[in-house]
mmCIF file of C-alpha atoms in Angstrom:
data_model
loop_
_atom_site.group_PDB
_atom_site.id
_atom_site.type_symbol
_atom_site.label_atom_id
_atom_site.label_comp_id
_atom_site.label_asym_id
_atom_site.label_seq_id
_atom_site.Cartn_x
_atom_site.Cartn_y
_atom_site.Cartn_z
ATOM 1 C CA MET A 16 0.000 0.000 0.000
ATOM 2 C CA SER A 17 1.442 3.359 -0.953
ATOM 3 C CA ARG A 18 1.920 6.137 1.572
ATOM 4 C CA LEU A 19 -0.819 8.193 -0.140
ATOM 5 C CA SER A 20 -3.319 5.300 0.019
ATOM 6 C CA ALA A 21 -2.493 4.668 3.679
ATOM 7 C CA ALA A 22 -2.862 8.367 4.488
ATOM 8 C CA LEU A 23 -6.254 8.559 2.732
ATOM 9 C CA LEU A 24 -7.452 5.408 4.505
ATOM 10 C CA LEU A 25 -6.349 6.785 7.886
ATOM 11 C CA ALA A 26 -7.992 10.155 7.168
ATOM 12 C CA GLY A 27 -11.245 8.388 6.222
ATOM 13 C CA VAL A 28 -11.234 6.313 9.399
ATOM 14 C CA MET A 29 -10.556 9.389 11.505
ATOM 15 C CA PHE A 30 -13.341 11.324 9.756
ATOM 16 C CA LEU A 31 -15.854 8.532 10.288
ATOM 17 C CA GLY A 32 -14.797 8.228 13.904
ATOM 18 C CA THR A 33 -15.528 11.897 14.579
ATOM 19 C CA THR A 34 -18.749 12.158 12.578
ATOM 20 C CA PRO A 35 -21.842 11.842 14.772
ATOM 21 C CA PHE A 36 -24.092 8.909 13.982
ATOM 22 C CA THR A 37 -27.188 10.224 12.265
ATOM 23 C CA GLY A 38 -28.851 6.943 11.305
ATOM 24 C CA ARG A 39 -31.754 5.253 13.025
ATOM 25 C CA ALA A 40 -31.462 3.746 16.436
ATOM 26 C CA ALA A 41 -30.915 0.034 16.600
ATOM 27 C CA ALA A 42 -33.778 -1.830 14.983
ATOM 28 C CA GLN A 43 -36.490 -3.244 17.194
ATOM 29 C CA SER A 44 -38.058 -6.624 16.738
ATOM 30 C CA ASP A 45 -41.783 -7.075 16.274
ATOM 31 C CA SER A 46 -41.978 -8.699 19.701
ATOM 32 C CA GLU A 47 -40.229 -5.722 21.342
ATOM 33 C CA VAL A 48 -42.775 -3.349 19.799
ATOM 34 C CA TYR A 49 -45.650 -5.645 20.786
ATOM 35 C CA ASN A 50 -44.367 -5.894 24.367
ATOM 36 C CA ARG A 51 -43.972 -2.121 24.623
ATOM 37 C CA ILE A 52 -47.555 -1.590 23.410
ATOM 38 C CA GLU A 53 -48.815 -4.172 25.892
ATOM 39 C CA GLU A 54 -46.812 -2.633 28.739
ATOM 40 C CA LEU A 55 -47.968 0.943 28.144
ATOM 41 C CA HIS A 56 -51.461 0.513 26.720
ATOM 42 C CA GLY A 57 -52.615 -3.081 27.005
ATOM 43 C CA ASN A 58 -54.562 -4.817 24.240
ATOM 44 C CA ALA A 59 -51.516 -5.118 21.965
ATOM 45 C CA ALA A 60 -53.226 -8.010 20.187
ATOM 46 C CA GLY A 61 -56.134 -5.697 19.358
ATOM 47 C CA PHE A 62 -53.783 -3.186 17.723
ATOM 48 C CA ASP A 63 -52.809 -5.427 14.808
ATOM 49 C CA ARG A 64 -56.037 -5.327 12.831
ATOM 50 C CA PRO A 65 -56.624 -1.528 12.924
ATOM 51 C CA LEU A 66 -52.969 -0.966 12.027
ATOM 52 C CA ARG A 67 -53.201 -3.263 9.008
ATOM 53 C CA GLN A 68 -56.489 -1.672 7.953
ATOM 54 C CA LEU A 69 -54.937 1.783 8.199
ATOM 55 C CA VAL A 70 -51.827 0.850 6.211
ATOM 56 C CA LEU A 71 -53.869 -0.756 3.420
ATOM 57 C CA ALA A 72 -56.381 2.105 3.367
ATOM 58 C CA MET A 73 -53.611 4.697 3.112
ATOM 59 C CA ARG A 74 -52.064 2.779 0.209
ATOM 60 C CA SER A 75 -55.316 2.872 -1.704
ATOM 61 C CA GLY A 76 -56.554 6.271 -0.520
ATOM 62 C CA ASP A 77 -59.651 4.701 1.052
ATOM 63 C CA ALA A 78 -60.981 7.701 2.972
ATOM 64 C CA GLU A 79 -64.031 5.837 4.348
ATOM 65 C CA THR A 80 -61.939 3.127 6.010
ATOM 66 C CA ILE A 81 -59.512 5.667 7.452
ATOM 67 C CA ALA A 82 -62.412 7.769 8.725
ATOM 68 C CA GLY A 83 -63.880 4.688 10.389
ATOM 69 C CA LEU A 84 -60.619 4.096 12.252
ATOM 70 C CA ALA A 85 -60.528 7.590 13.786
ATOM 71 C CA GLU A 86 -61.727 8.874 17.140
ATOM 72 C CA TYR A 87 -63.648 12.163 16.916
ATOM 73 C CA PRO A 88 -63.159 14.991 17.277
ATOM 74 C CA LEU A 89 -59.890 14.288 15.477
ATOM 75 C CA SER A 90 -57.038 16.777 15.504
ATOM 76 C CA VAL A 91 -55.456 17.127 12.046
ATOM 77 C CA LYS A 92 -52.513 19.368 11.216
ATOM 78 C CA ALA A 93 -52.297 20.157 7.501
ATOM 79 C CA ASP A 94 -50.806 23.062 5.567
ATOM 80 C CA GLY A 95 -49.701 24.812 8.744
ATOM 81 C CA GLU A 96 -53.241 24.799 10.173
ATOM 82 C CA THR A 97 -54.845 22.658 12.860
ATOM 83 C CA TYR A 98 -58.338 21.335 12.252
ATOM 84 C CA ASP A 99 -60.720 19.629 14.653
ATOM 85 C CA VAL A 100 -62.578 17.184 12.450
ATOM 86 C CA GLU A 101 -65.914 16.528 14.127
ATOM 87 C CA ASN A 102 -67.037 13.307 12.437
ATOM 88 C CA ALA A 103 -66.310 10.691 9.789
ATOM 89 C CA GLU A 104 -68.445 12.437 7.158
ATOM 90 C CA ASP A 105 -66.441 15.649 7.579
ATOM 91 C CA PHE A 106 -63.211 13.650 7.327
ATOM 92 C CA VAL A 107 -64.241 11.879 4.100
ATOM 93 C CA GLU A 108 -65.545 15.098 2.564
ATOM 94 C CA ASN A 109 -62.214 16.879 3.196
ATOM 95 C CA PHE A 110 -59.886 13.886 2.898
ATOM 96 C CA ASP A 111 -57.624 15.294 0.164
ATOM 97 C CA ASP A 112 -57.053 18.455 2.200
ATOM 98 C CA LEU A 113 -56.546 16.610 5.496
ATOM 99 C CA VAL A 114 -54.213 13.779 4.447
ATOM 100 C CA THR A 115 -51.430 14.627 2.020
ATOM 101 C CA PRO A 116 -50.256 12.179 -0.638
ATOM 102 C CA GLU A 117 -46.873 12.081 1.142
ATOM 103 C CA THR A 118 -48.528 10.997 4.386
ATOM 104 C CA ARG A 119 -50.549 8.364 2.524
ATOM 105 C CA ARG A 120 -47.426 6.939 0.891
ATOM 106 C CA ALA A 121 -45.419 6.972 4.117
ATOM 107 C CA VAL A 122 -48.118 5.310 6.219
ATOM 108 C CA GLY A 123 -48.757 2.849 3.394
ATOM 109 C CA ARG A 124 -45.159 1.642 3.811
ATOM 110 C CA GLN A 125 -45.239 1.463 7.617
ATOM 111 C CA GLN A 126 -43.474 -1.569 9.100
ATOM 112 C CA TYR A 127 -44.423 -2.886 12.521
ATOM 113 C CA GLU A 128 -40.841 -2.897 13.796
ATOM 114 C CA ASP A 129 -40.522 0.815 12.913
ATOM 115 C CA LEU A 130 -43.392 1.922 15.157
ATOM 116 C CA PHE A 131 -42.583 4.227 18.061
ATOM 117 C CA VAL A 132 -44.507 3.609 21.267
ATOM 118 C CA ASN A 133 -44.790 5.921 24.261
ATOM 119 C CA SER A 134 -47.378 6.742 26.902
ATOM 120 C CA GLU A 135 -49.310 8.911 24.423
ATOM 121 C CA GLY A 136 -49.870 6.112 21.916
ATOM 122 C CA VAL A 137 -48.267 4.529 18.875
ATOM 123 C CA MET A 138 -46.577 6.797 16.352
ATOM 124 C CA LEU A 139 -46.454 5.905 12.668
ATOM 125 C CA THR A 140 -44.037 7.403 10.144
ATOM 126 C CA ASN A 141 -42.299 9.976 12.318
ATOM 127 C CA GLY A 142 -45.515 11.333 13.783
ATOM 128 C CA ALA A 143 -47.633 11.580 10.644
ATOM 129 C CA VAL A 144 -50.294 9.491 12.381
ATOM 130 C CA TRP A 145 -50.822 8.620 16.028
ATOM 131 C CA MET A 146 -52.997 5.744 17.198
ATOM 132 C CA GLY A 147 -54.131 5.256 20.757
ATOM 133 C CA ALA A 148 -56.142 2.904 22.912
ATOM 134 C CA VAL A 149 -59.428 4.737 23.512
ATOM 135 C CA CYS A 150 -61.460 3.762 26.563
ATOM 136 C CA ASP A 151 -64.958 2.464 25.930
ATOM 137 C CA ASP A 152 -66.135 2.861 29.528
ATOM 138 C CA ASN A 153 -65.359 5.042 32.549
ATOM 139 C CA ALA A 154 -63.237 2.367 34.218
ATOM 140 C CA CYS A 155 -61.379 1.795 30.925
ATOM 141 C CA GLU A 156 -61.853 -1.929 31.276
ATOM 142 C CA GLU A 157 -62.628 -2.065 27.557
ATOM 143 C CA SER A 158 -60.848 -0.077 24.859
ATOM 144 C CA HIS A 159 -60.403 0.082 21.115
ATOM 145 C CA TRP A 160 -57.545 1.307 18.939
ATOM 146 C CA ALA A 161 -58.176 4.435 16.896
ATOM 147 C CA ILE A 162 -56.393 7.204 15.038
ATOM 148 C CA ILE A 163 -56.079 10.033 17.560
ATOM 149 C CA ALA A 164 -54.081 12.582 15.514
ATOM 150 C CA ILE A 165 -52.811 13.227 12.001
ATOM 151 C CA ASN A 166 -49.848 15.533 11.414
ATOM 152 C CA ASN A 167 -48.995 16.188 7.785
#
């Protein structure tokens, strides 16, 4: 190896060693995500179907299915404005203004292991959509998973 090649190799190694890591955190497994959902929200098994419905509906632009998965009033941020969507009919009627094509594509590619889970709910695609376990009774003994926010 020539001195120039060795010097360039050493410079590259030094540069990489001082450059902050900007990639994703270590990948999670599906079971780690599932366990985190169960730990923080319960009913992790009940999350699977609404998530799959949402992903497929976003892929196809199925506003009715997406509207049926939401809890109302639904907070939607779009075009720098925040809207409180009162019901499914309002959501469907204004779908193209409320859910951008970029959000639809991103959510349509969502992978389970890439979900982020915290005490607020489950975040899809860097916060474009949040889903949460919504209580069905005062004691919250029963709940269902729903879209609780959309942030374009």
